[in-house]
Structures are given as C-alpha cells and as structure tokens.
PDB file of C-alpha atoms in Angstrom:
ATOM      1  CA  UNK A   1      21.485  15.869  28.815  1.00  0.00           C
ATOM      2  CA  UNK A   2      20.143  13.271  26.412  1.00  0.00           C
ATOM      3  CA  UNK A   3      17.367  14.504  24.133  1.00  0.00           C
ATOM      4  CA  UNK A   4      14.035  12.800  24.421  1.00  0.00           C
ATOM      5  CA  UNK A   5      10.393  12.981  23.394  1.00  0.00           C
ATOM      6  CA  UNK A   6       7.326  11.393  24.980  1.00  0.00           C
ATOM      7  CA  UNK A   7       4.663   9.736  22.826  1.00  0.00           C
ATOM      8  CA  UNK A   8       1.659   8.021  24.419  1.00  0.00           C
ATOM      9  CA  UNK A   9       3.442   8.205  27.791  1.00  0.00           C
ATOM     10  CA  UNK A  10       6.402   6.308  26.312  1.00  0.00           C
ATOM     11  CA  UNK A  11       9.807   7.948  26.580  1.00  0.00           C
ATOM     12  CA  UNK A  12      12.021   7.945  23.489  1.00  0.00           C
ATOM     13  CA  UNK A  13      15.492   8.740  24.800  1.00  0.00           C
ATOM     14  CA  UNK A  14      17.816   9.322  21.848  1.00  0.00           C
ATOM     15  CA  UNK A  15      21.122   7.501  22.022  1.00  0.00           C
ATOM     16  CA  UNK A  16      19.953   5.031  24.637  1.00  0.00           C
ATOM     17  CA  UNK A  17      18.767   2.407  22.146  1.00  0.00           C
ATOM     18  CA  UNK A  18      17.483   2.044  18.595  1.00  0.00           C
ATOM     19  CA  UNK A  19      13.739   2.450  18.089  1.00  0.00           C
ATOM     20  CA  UNK A  20      11.743   0.576  15.458  1.00  0.00           C
ATOM     21  CA  UNK A  21       9.125   2.302  13.316  1.00  0.00           C
ATOM     22  CA  UNK A  22       6.979  -0.318  11.597  1.00  0.00           C
ATOM     23  CA  UNK A  23       5.609   0.456   8.138  1.00  0.00           C
ATOM     24  CA  UNK A  24       1.850   0.079   7.694  1.00  0.00           C
ATOM     25  CA  UNK A  25       1.086   1.039   4.096  1.00  0.00           C
ATOM     26  CA  UNK A  26      -2.667   1.117   3.514  1.00  0.00           C
ATOM     27  CA  UNK A  27      -2.156   1.551  -0.223  1.00  0.00           C
ATOM     28  CA  UNK A  28      -2.808  -0.647  -3.256  1.00  0.00           C
ATOM     29  CA  UNK A  29       0.506   0.236  -4.904  1.00  0.00           C
ATOM     30  CA  UNK A  30       3.432   0.674  -2.499  1.00  0.00           C
ATOM     31  CA  UNK A  31       6.661  -0.819  -3.824  1.00  0.00           C
ATOM     32  CA  UNK A  32       6.988  -3.864  -1.569  1.00  0.00           C
ATOM     33  CA  UNK A  33       3.662  -4.406   0.180  1.00  0.00           C
ATOM     34  CA  UNK A  34       1.038  -2.597  -1.890  1.00  0.00           C
ATOM     35  CA  UNK A  35      -2.388  -4.166  -1.538  1.00  0.00           C
ATOM     36  CA  UNK A  36      -1.480  -6.298   1.490  1.00  0.00           C
ATOM     37  CA  UNK A  37      -2.906  -4.085   4.236  1.00  0.00           C
ATOM     38  CA  UNK A  38      -5.387  -1.773   2.513  1.00  0.00           C
ATOM     39  CA  UNK A  39      -8.443  -3.137   4.321  1.00  0.00           C
ATOM     40  CA  UNK A  40      -9.249  -2.400   7.947  1.00  0.00           C
ATOM     41  CA  UNK A  41      -9.057  -6.061   8.966  1.00  0.00           C
ATOM     42  CA  UNK A  42      -5.683  -6.564   7.269  1.00  0.00           C
ATOM     43  CA  UNK A  43      -4.299  -3.314   8.728  1.00  0.00           C
ATOM     44  CA  UNK A  44      -5.419  -4.286  12.226  1.00  0.00           C
ATOM     45  CA  UNK A  45      -3.920  -7.768  11.941  1.00  0.00           C
ATOM     46  CA  UNK A  46      -0.602  -6.326  10.764  1.00  0.00           C
ATOM     47  CA  UNK A  47      -0.571  -3.730  13.555  1.00  0.00           C
ATOM     48  CA  UNK A  48      -1.184  -6.468  16.122  1.00  0.00           C
ATOM     49  CA  UNK A  49       1.624  -8.532  14.600  1.00  0.00           C
ATOM     50  CA  UNK A  50       4.039  -5.590  14.757  1.00  0.00           C
ATOM     51  CA  UNK A  51       3.070  -4.835  18.347  1.00  0.00           C
ATOM     52  CA  UNK A  52       3.709  -8.443  19.372  1.00  0.00           C
ATOM     53  CA  UNK A  53       7.108  -8.263  17.657  1.00  0.00           C
ATOM     54  CA  UNK A  54       8.165  -5.232  19.714  1.00  0.00           C
ATOM     55  CA  UNK A  55       7.512  -2.253  17.432  1.00  0.00           C
ATOM     56  CA  UNK A  56       7.936   1.201  18.995  1.00  0.00           C
ATOM     57  CA  UNK A  57       5.986   3.326  16.472  1.00  0.00           C
ATOM     58  CA  UNK A  58       3.530   2.370  13.722  1.00  0.00           C
ATOM     59  CA  UNK A  59       3.832   4.557  10.617  1.00  0.00           C
ATOM     60  CA  UNK A  60       0.589   4.696   8.637  1.00  0.00           C
ATOM     61  CA  UNK A  61       0.735   5.858   5.025  1.00  0.00           C
ATOM     62  CA  UNK A  62      -1.973   6.142   2.406  1.00  0.00           C
ATOM     63  CA  UNK A  63       0.026   7.630  -0.488  1.00  0.00           C
ATOM     64  CA  UNK A  64       2.607   5.519  -2.291  1.00  0.00           C
ATOM     65  CA  UNK A  65       5.971   7.264  -2.616  1.00  0.00           C
ATOM     66  CA  UNK A  66       7.696   4.638  -4.746  1.00  0.00           C
ATOM     67  CA  UNK A  67       9.684   6.049  -7.694  1.00  0.00           C
ATOM     68  CA  UNK A  68       7.309   7.220 -10.425  1.00  0.00           C
ATOM     69  CA  UNK A  69       4.188   7.118  -8.259  1.00  0.00           C
ATOM     70  CA  UNK A  70       1.267   9.434  -8.970  1.00  0.00           C
ATOM     71  CA  UNK A  71      -0.320  11.553  -6.252  1.00  0.00           C
ATOM     72  CA  UNK A  72      -3.840  10.662  -5.148  1.00  0.00           C
ATOM     73  CA  UNK A  73      -6.510  13.140  -4.034  1.00  0.00           C
ATOM     74  CA  UNK A  74      -6.686  14.488  -0.494  1.00  0.00           C
ATOM     75  CA  UNK A  75     -10.067  12.811  -0.089  1.00  0.00           C
ATOM     76  CA  UNK A  76      -8.687   9.420  -1.090  1.00  0.00           C
ATOM     77  CA  UNK A  77      -5.735   9.742   1.280  1.00  0.00           C
ATOM     78  CA  UNK A  78      -8.047  10.731   4.134  1.00  0.00           C
ATOM     79  CA  UNK A  79     -10.315   7.776   3.397  1.00  0.00           C
ATOM     80  CA  UNK A  80      -7.364   5.410   3.497  1.00  0.00           C
ATOM     81  CA  UNK A  81      -5.596   6.513   6.667  1.00  0.00           C
ATOM     82  CA  UNK A  82      -8.042   8.094   9.109  1.00  0.00           C
ATOM     83  CA  UNK A  83     -10.183   4.967   9.624  1.00  0.00           C
ATOM     84  CA  UNK A  84      -7.007   2.997  10.382  1.00  0.00           C
ATOM     85  CA  UNK A  85      -5.829   5.522  12.987  1.00  0.00           C
ATOM     86  CA  UNK A  86      -9.267   5.510  14.584  1.00  0.00           C
ATOM     87  CA  UNK A  87      -9.396   1.713  14.544  1.00  0.00           C
ATOM     88  CA  UNK A  88      -6.044   1.329  16.292  1.00  0.00           C
ATOM     89  CA  UNK A  89      -7.003   3.881  18.923  1.00  0.00           C
ATOM     90  CA  UNK A  90     -10.252   1.994  19.600  1.00  0.00           C
ATOM     91  CA  UNK A  91      -8.472  -1.278  20.412  1.00  0.00           C
ATOM     92  CA  UNK A  92      -7.783  -2.651  23.890  1.00  0.00           C
ATOM     93  CA  UNK A  93      -4.436  -1.865  25.475  1.00  0.00           C
ATOM     94  CA  UNK A  94      -1.593  -2.039  24.665  1.00  0.00           C
ATOM     95  CA  UNK A  95      -2.407  -1.482  20.973  1.00  0.00           C
ATOM     96  CA  UNK A  96      -4.581   1.522  21.830  1.00  0.00           C
ATOM     97  CA  UNK A  97      -1.503   3.313  23.158  1.00  0.00           C
ATOM     98  CA  UNK A  98       1.115   2.421  20.569  1.00  0.00           C
ATOM     99  CA  UNK A  99       2.627   5.636  19.183  1.00  0.00           C
ATOM    100  CA  UNK A 100       1.297   6.320  15.666  1.00  0.00           C
ATOM    101  CA  UNK A 101       3.070   8.268  12.940  1.00  0.00           C
ATOM    102  CA  UNK A 102       1.225   9.575   9.904  1.00  0.00           C
ATOM    103  CA  UNK A 103       3.249   9.429   6.683  1.00  0.00           C
ATOM    104  CA  UNK A 104       1.991  12.402   4.674  1.00  0.00           C
ATOM    105  CA  UNK A 105       3.063  15.630   2.977  1.00  0.00           C
ATOM    106  CA  UNK A 106      -0.362  17.244   3.289  1.00  0.00           C
ATOM    107  CA  UNK A 107      -1.450  19.510   6.115  1.00  0.00           C
ATOM    108  CA  UNK A 108      -5.091  18.425   5.894  1.00  0.00           C
ATOM    109  CA  UNK A 109      -4.089  14.778   6.394  1.00  0.00           C
ATOM    110  CA  UNK A 110      -1.655  15.632   9.186  1.00  0.00           C
ATOM    111  CA  UNK A 111      -4.206  17.629  11.140  1.00  0.00           C
ATOM    112  CA  UNK A 112      -6.991  15.072  10.711  1.00  0.00           C
ATOM    113  CA  UNK A 113      -4.691  12.208  11.713  1.00  0.00           C
ATOM    114  CA  UNK A 114      -3.476  13.946  14.871  1.00  0.00           C
ATOM    115  CA  UNK A 115      -7.082  14.758  15.791  1.00  0.00           C
ATOM    116  CA  UNK A 116      -7.932  11.067  15.241  1.00  0.00           C
ATOM    117  CA  UNK A 117      -5.166   9.991  17.623  1.00  0.00           C
ATOM    118  CA  UNK A 118      -1.840   9.966  15.760  1.00  0.00           C
ATOM    119  CA  UNK A 119       1.219  11.317  17.559  1.00  0.00           C
ATOM    120  CA  UNK A 120       3.746  12.564  15.002  1.00  0.00           C
ATOM    121  CA  UNK A 121       4.083  13.573  11.355  1.00  0.00           C
ATOM    122  CA  UNK A 122       6.456  11.880   8.910  1.00  0.00           C
ATOM    123  CA  UNK A 123       6.817  14.233   5.923  1.00  0.00           C
ATOM    124  CA  UNK A 124       8.938  12.878   3.054  1.00  0.00           C
ATOM    125  CA  UNK A 125       9.178  16.375   1.570  1.00  0.00           C
ATOM    126  CA  UNK A 126      10.677  17.942   4.686  1.00  0.00           C
ATOM    127  CA  UNK A 127       7.578  20.195   4.687  1.00  0.00           C
ATOM    128  CA  UNK A 128       8.472  21.650   1.296  1.00  0.00           C
ATOM    129  CA  UNK A 129       5.485  20.374  -0.696  1.00  0.00           C
ATOM    130  CA  UNK A 130       3.151  22.285   1.627  1.00  0.00           C
ATOM    131  CA  UNK A 131       5.200  24.826   3.627  1.00  0.00           C
ATOM    132  CA  UNK A 132       2.198  25.548   5.865  1.00  0.00           C
ATOM    133  CA  UNK A 133       2.803  22.082   7.335  1.00  0.00           C
ATOM    134  CA  UNK A 134       5.256  23.658   9.760  1.00  0.00           C
ATOM    135  CA  UNK A 135       2.784  26.112  11.238  1.00  0.00           C
ATOM    136  CA  UNK A 136       0.242  23.302  11.601  1.00  0.00           C
ATOM    137  CA  UNK A 137       2.795  21.098  13.373  1.00  0.00           C
ATOM    138  CA  UNK A 138       3.772  23.988  15.649  1.00  0.00           C
ATOM    139  CA  UNK A 139       0.116  24.569  16.557  1.00  0.00           C
ATOM    140  CA  UNK A 140      -0.448  20.861  17.218  1.00  0.00           C
ATOM    141  CA  UNK A 141       2.748  20.633  19.286  1.00  0.00           C
ATOM    142  CA  UNK A 142       3.774  17.257  17.841  1.00  0.00           C
ATOM    143  CA  UNK A 143       7.100  15.966  16.492  1.00  0.00           C
ATOM    144  CA  UNK A 144       7.841  15.994  12.766  1.00  0.00           C
ATOM    145  CA  UNK A 145      10.220  13.879  10.712  1.00  0.00           C
ATOM    146  CA  UNK A 146      11.819  16.003   7.999  1.00  0.00           C
ATOM    147  CA  UNK A 147      13.108  13.895   5.114  1.00  0.00           C
ATOM    148  CA  UNK A 148      15.475  15.009   2.373  1.00  0.00           C
ATOM    149  CA  UNK A 149      14.201  14.700  -1.185  1.00  0.00           C
ATOM    150  CA  UNK A 150      14.620  16.396  -4.542  1.00  0.00           C
ATOM    151  CA  UNK A 151      11.606  16.771  -6.793  1.00  0.00           C
ATOM    152  CA  UNK A 152       8.654  14.466  -6.180  1.00  0.00           C
ATOM    153  CA  UNK A 153       8.360  10.672  -6.133  1.00  0.00           C
ATOM    154  CA  UNK A 154       7.412  10.920  -9.810  1.00  0.00           C
ATOM    155  CA  UNK A 155      10.555  12.881 -10.791  1.00  0.00           C
ATOM    156  CA  UNK A 156      13.107  12.257  -8.023  1.00  0.00           C
ATOM    157  CA  UNK A 157      15.226   9.604  -9.725  1.00  0.00           C
ATOM    158  CA  UNK A 158      16.113  12.065 -12.494  1.00  0.00           C
ATOM    159  CA  UNK A 159      17.470  14.506  -9.885  1.00  0.00           C
ATOM    160  CA  UNK A 160      20.528  12.740  -8.475  1.00  0.00           C
ATOM    161  CA  UNK A 161      23.284  15.055  -9.760  1.00  0.00           C
ATOM    162  CA  UNK A 162      24.857  16.145  -6.452  1.00  0.00           C
ATOM    163  CA  UNK A 163      28.220  17.907  -6.260  1.00  0.00           C
ATOM    164  CA  UNK A 164      28.520  17.192  -2.518  1.00  0.00           C
ATOM    165  CA  UNK A 165      25.871  14.703  -1.403  1.00  0.00           C
ATOM    166  CA  UNK A 166      26.259  14.929   2.369  1.00  0.00           C
ATOM    167  CA  UNK A 167      26.973  18.653   2.276  1.00  0.00           C
ATOM    168  CA  UNK A 168      23.849  19.334   0.225  1.00  0.00           C
ATOM    169  CA  UNK A 169      21.685  17.167   2.476  1.00  0.00           C
ATOM    170  CA  UNK A 170      23.099  19.029   5.483  1.00  0.00           C
ATOM    171  CA  UNK A 171      22.292  22.412   3.910  1.00  0.00           C
ATOM    172  CA  UNK A 172      18.740  21.227   3.195  1.00  0.00           C
ATOM    173  CA  UNK A 173      18.357  20.196   6.832  1.00  0.00           C
ATOM    174  CA  UNK A 174      19.802  23.464   8.119  1.00  0.00           C
ATOM    175  CA  UNK A 175      17.247  25.358   6.032  1.00  0.00           C
ATOM    176  CA  UNK A 176      14.412  23.155   7.280  1.00  0.00           C
ATOM    177  CA  UNK A 177      15.532  23.426  10.917  1.00  0.00           C
ATOM    178  CA  UNK A 178      15.561  27.215  10.633  1.00  0.00           C
ATOM    179  CA  UNK A 179      12.092  27.150   9.055  1.00  0.00           C
ATOM    180  CA  UNK A 180      10.874  24.998  11.959  1.00  0.00           C
ATOM    181  CA  UNK A 181      12.230  27.469  14.488  1.00  0.00           C
ATOM    182  CA  UNK A 182      10.588  30.390  12.683  1.00  0.00           C
ATOM    183  CA  UNK A 183       7.286  28.481  12.662  1.00  0.00           C
ATOM    184  CA  UNK A 184       7.545  27.879  16.410  1.00  0.00           C
ATOM    185  CA  UNK A 185       8.374  24.171  16.459  1.00  0.00           C
ATOM    186  CA  UNK A 186      10.368  23.133  19.499  1.00  0.00           C
ATOM    187  CA  UNK A 187      13.825  21.790  18.535  1.00  0.00           C
ATOM    188  CA  UNK A 188      13.099  18.658  20.590  1.00  0.00           C
ATOM    189  CA  UNK A 189      10.250  17.898  18.153  1.00  0.00           C
ATOM    190  CA  UNK A 190      12.509  17.751  15.074  1.00  0.00           C
ATOM    191  CA  UNK A 191      13.726  14.428  13.637  1.00  0.00           C
ATOM    192  CA  UNK A 192      15.826  14.216  10.451  1.00  0.00           C
ATOM    193  CA  UNK A 193      15.721  11.545   7.731  1.00  0.00           C
ATOM    194  CA  UNK A 194      18.378  11.586   4.952  1.00  0.00           C
ATOM    195  CA  UNK A 195      15.938   9.980   2.520  1.00  0.00           C
ATOM    196  CA  UNK A 196      17.576   6.761   1.396  1.00  0.00           C
ATOM    197  CA  UNK A 197      16.135   5.864  -1.997  1.00  0.00           C
ATOM    198  CA  UNK A 198      14.639   9.308  -2.601  1.00  0.00           C
ATOM    199  CA  UNK A 199      16.526  11.128  -5.368  1.00  0.00           C
ATOM    200  CA  UNK A 200      19.569   8.951  -4.602  1.00  0.00           C
ATOM    201  CA  UNK A 201      21.561   6.540  -6.738  1.00  0.00           C
ATOM    202  CA  UNK A 202      22.837   3.160  -5.591  1.00  0.00           C
ATOM    203  CA  UNK A 203      26.227   4.599  -4.616  1.00  0.00           C
ATOM    204  CA  UNK A 204      24.665   7.633  -2.946  1.00  0.00           C
ATOM    205  CA  UNK A 205      22.535   5.428  -0.710  1.00  0.00           C
ATOM    206  CA  UNK A 206      25.664   3.609   0.444  1.00  0.00           C
ATOM    207  CA  UNK A 207      27.438   6.927   1.006  1.00  0.00           C
ATOM    208  CA  UNK A 208      24.631   8.136   3.261  1.00  0.00           C
ATOM    209  CA  UNK A 209      24.964   5.032   5.423  1.00  0.00           C
ATOM    210  CA  UNK A 210      28.742   5.533   5.612  1.00  0.00           C
ATOM    211  CA  UNK A 211      28.441   9.224   6.490  1.00  0.00           C
ATOM    212  CA  UNK A 212      25.561   9.230   8.974  1.00  0.00           C
ATOM    213  CA  UNK A 213      27.794  10.632  11.755  1.00  0.00           C
ATOM    214  CA  UNK A 214      28.195  13.837   9.699  1.00  0.00           C
ATOM    215  CA  UNK A 215      24.425  14.265   9.613  1.00  0.00           C
ATOM    216  CA  UNK A 216      24.163  13.335  13.289  1.00  0.00           C
ATOM    217  CA  UNK A 217      26.508  16.229  14.057  1.00  0.00           C
ATOM    218  CA  UNK A 218      23.635  18.607  13.237  1.00  0.00           C
ATOM    219  CA  UNK A 219      22.385  17.734  16.712  1.00  0.00           C
ATOM    220  CA  UNK A 220      19.052  16.050  15.975  1.00  0.00           C
ATOM    221  CA  UNK A 221      17.841  12.440  16.114  1.00  0.00           C
ATOM    222  CA  UNK A 222      18.085  10.541  12.836  1.00  0.00           C
ATOM    223  CA  UNK A 223      15.497   8.296  11.249  1.00  0.00           C
ATOM    224  CA  UNK A 224      16.894   5.909   8.636  1.00  0.00           C
ATOM    225  CA  UNK A 225      14.697   3.951   6.210  1.00  0.00           C
ATOM    226  CA  UNK A 226      16.656   1.344   4.221  1.00  0.00           C
ATOM    227  CA  UNK A 227      14.005  -1.360   4.401  1.00  0.00           C
ATOM    228  CA  UNK A 228      13.782  -3.615   1.333  1.00  0.00           C
ATOM    229  CA  UNK A 229      14.961  -0.807  -0.966  1.00  0.00           C
ATOM    230  CA  UNK A 230      16.378  -1.198  -4.433  1.00  0.00           C
ATOM    231  CA  UNK A 231      20.019  -0.588  -3.461  1.00  0.00           C
ATOM    232  CA  UNK A 232      19.804  -3.756  -1.364  1.00  0.00           C
ATOM    233  CA  UNK A 233      18.252  -5.614  -4.278  1.00  0.00           C
ATOM    234  CA  UNK A 234      21.089  -4.372  -6.490  1.00  0.00           C
ATOM    235  CA  UNK A 235      23.714  -5.761  -4.123  1.00  0.00           C
ATOM    236  CA  UNK A 236      21.925  -9.082  -3.682  1.00  0.00           C
ATOM    237  CA  UNK A 237      20.664  -9.371  -7.267  1.00  0.00           C
ATOM    238  CA  UNK A 238      17.210  -9.810  -5.742  1.00  0.00           C
ATOM    239  CA  UNK A 239      14.238  -8.310  -7.607  1.00  0.00           C
ATOM    240  CA  UNK A 240      11.629  -9.280  -5.011  1.00  0.00           C
ATOM    241  CA  UNK A 241      11.601  -6.634  -2.216  1.00  0.00           C
ATOM    242  CA  UNK A 242      10.154  -9.135   0.259  1.00  0.00           C
ATOM    243  CA  UNK A 243      13.269 -11.293  -0.108  1.00  0.00           C
ATOM    244  CA  UNK A 244      15.601  -8.495   1.000  1.00  0.00           C
ATOM    245  CA  UNK A 245      15.127  -9.040   4.742  1.00  0.00           C
ATOM    246  CA  UNK A 246      18.706  -9.883   5.657  1.00  0.00           C
ATOM    247  CA  UNK A 247      20.144  -7.284   3.333  1.00  0.00           C
ATOM    248  CA  UNK A 248      17.923  -4.835   5.200  1.00  0.00           C
ATOM    249  CA  UNK A 249      19.335  -6.202   8.444  1.00  0.00           C
ATOM    250  CA  UNK A 250      22.872  -5.397   7.359  1.00  0.00           C
ATOM    251  CA  UNK A 251      21.866  -1.863   6.394  1.00  0.00           C
ATOM    252  CA  UNK A 252      20.140  -1.443   9.768  1.00  0.00           C
ATOM    253  CA  UNK A 253      23.305  -2.430  11.602  1.00  0.00           C
ATOM    254  CA  UNK A 254      25.235   0.123   9.528  1.00  0.00           C
ATOM    255  CA  UNK A 255      22.686   2.747  10.543  1.00  0.00           C
ATOM    256  CA  UNK A 256      23.101   1.848  14.216  1.00  0.00           C
ATOM    257  CA  UNK A 257      26.884   2.070  13.953  1.00  0.00           C
ATOM    258  CA  UNK A 258      26.351   5.510  12.389  1.00  0.00           C
ATOM    259  CA  UNK A 259      24.193   6.604  15.354  1.00  0.00           C
ATOM    260  CA  UNK A 260      20.767   6.321  13.721  1.00  0.00           C
ATOM    261  CA  UNK A 261      18.011   6.572  16.313  1.00  0.00           C
ATOM    262  CA  UNK A 262      14.905   5.229  14.531  1.00  0.00           C
ATOM    263  CA  UNK A 263      14.799   2.566  11.827  1.00  0.00           C
ATOM    264  CA  UNK A 264      11.725   2.533   9.584  1.00  0.00           C
ATOM    265  CA  UNK A 265      11.217  -1.104   8.543  1.00  0.00           C
ATOM    266  CA  UNK A 266       8.715  -3.558   7.126  1.00  0.00           C
ATOM    267  CA  UNK A 267      10.032  -6.724   8.814  1.00  0.00           C
ATOM    268  CA  UNK A 268       9.576  -5.755  12.444  1.00  0.00           C
ATOM    269  CA  UNK A 269      10.316  -9.008  14.255  1.00  0.00           C
ATOM    270  CA  UNK A 270      13.580  -9.618  12.417  1.00  0.00           C
ATOM    271  CA  UNK A 271      14.786  -6.023  12.784  1.00  0.00           C
ATOM    272  CA  UNK A 272      13.893  -5.868  16.480  1.00  0.00           C
ATOM    273  CA  UNK A 273      16.217  -8.827  17.021  1.00  0.00           C
ATOM    274  CA  UNK A 274      18.913  -7.269  14.839  1.00  0.00           C
ATOM    275  CA  UNK A 275      18.710  -4.025  16.811  1.00  0.00           C
ATOM    276  CA  UNK A 276      18.861  -5.707  20.197  1.00  0.00           C
ATOM    277  CA  UNK A 277      22.105  -7.428  19.319  1.00  0.00           C
ATOM    278  CA  UNK A 278      23.632  -4.404  17.557  1.00  0.00           C
ATOM    279  CA  UNK A 279      22.621  -2.135  20.429  1.00  0.00           C
ATOM    280  CA  UNK A 280      24.254  -4.501  22.921  1.00  0.00           C
ATOM    281  CA  UNK A 281      27.493  -4.248  20.952  1.00  0.00           C
ATOM    282  CA  UNK A 282      27.516  -0.575  19.988  1.00  0.00           C
ATOM    283  CA  UNK A 283      25.313   1.324  22.440  1.00  0.00           C
ATOM    284  CA  UNK A 284      24.893  -0.336  25.826  1.00  0.00           C
TER     285      UNK A 284
END
C-alpha cells in the first residue's frame, strides 16, 4: 500500500506524483530572497502567487540557514513567523487551507506555529539541536521533516570530510528514525531530507542527487531542496541565486528520477511545470 499523509484534508500520496513545497522566507538575510517577504503584505502577496502557481505546501521560515548565518533569538523568530501563519489562516479559501510547514529547529516555535495553524515541522537539524522536538511533535501528532546536517549553519561548511557520504547520511537517518519511534512519532509522519547544501561540497551535492534511490530504500518519503543553491551557481558560473531557475529545474528533474517526493523550491510556477512534465515521463 502506498504511504500517504493528510494535511488540511489534502491527501499526499507518496510515489503518485511530485509535490511542491514553496519557500516563504520572512527573513532579512536569507541567501537568495532575504528581505523580499519580511513584511506581512509582502508575505501574503507571495503566498497568493505561489497558490495560484499550484504550490502544495508553503514553508515559512524566520531564521536564515545560509552558510555562516547567526542564530536569532526565540522571540525574534516567533515575531517573524507566527503573524504570517495566522495571516494565511485568516484568508478566504483556498489560501486558508493550504498546508503550511514551519521551518524551525526550536520546539517553542514549532509548538506555537502548529497552534497558530501550521501543519508540519521542517527541522534542518533532524531534531538534533533540540532533541525534545521529537516529543513535542509526537504530542502534536504532526509530520516532521528530518534533514541531515553536520554542525550548524555557521560551521557546517567546515565539516564536509565524509568517508562514505551516502552511508553516513543513511546512518544519521536510521538513528533519527529510531529516535522518532522511541518518542512515539508514527512512521507515516516521518519525511527525510538529505540536506543538499548543508555540510556538503559541490561534488557531494551532485552525489546525493545521483544516489537518491539508496536513501529512498530506507522506506520513507524524501524531500529534496536544490533550489537556487551554490552548486548550481558553480556549474552555471552564475553568482546571482535568482538567475539559477533553469539549473534548479534540471536538479529537480534529477530528484524526480531518483524518486524524490517533495521538492522545496523558490520558483514555484516554473517548477510546477517542470514536475508535471517529468512526472508524466517517469511516474504516471
């Protein structure tokens, strides 16, 4: 039987098609769109644009995780993200019922966001920065995305010395999956993210995309986030992240071929079209 979850009465049936998670960074300093959507009006306009383009989940983040970024206070993160969640939930349908993900490593933010109307947690630390995240997620009964990382966003790019990249990511996931089970999280609520760009070199990012089927063999849906990242800029010799749209498209197709289930992207309209065509070739 195909695995599935239900968010806002919408069924996400893994393997049936590729789902698009649209990035809504309400930060002043994210790597490719910092300062663009960090007011309520701008965030709402962007959410409406993503909805019209066919987004499946909106991922709201208030803490930049670009390489070298500094962590903000809990209070500042709450002040950035909770009003946006509440605003989206107060809108007329269908925006009021779009599934919302909260991109955070902090239990206080996760709990407040779910109470405000968010539907799932996207934790770039795999719930290692605050291990109590797992018990909170279990209590809330919501899905969690567990991403692979080494160190923190400030230190991660000095921690890329893997002996067996895919094997070590797999071991990390196996440990996290076991921790989820111990905490009482249903296996159907676990989603894995190999963490492209997080403690990974250029070549390692490419290797992850080539070897996604090995990670898929762990038996859980995969989220892949290549959008606008530096490995694409390296290939294209393009320093401006916003000009990496079609490089992102190629990486998204690679992720679909490798059985990725969710693609976390900035350019929703373009990637929705890419996924529809790639799905027609490789999935349907």
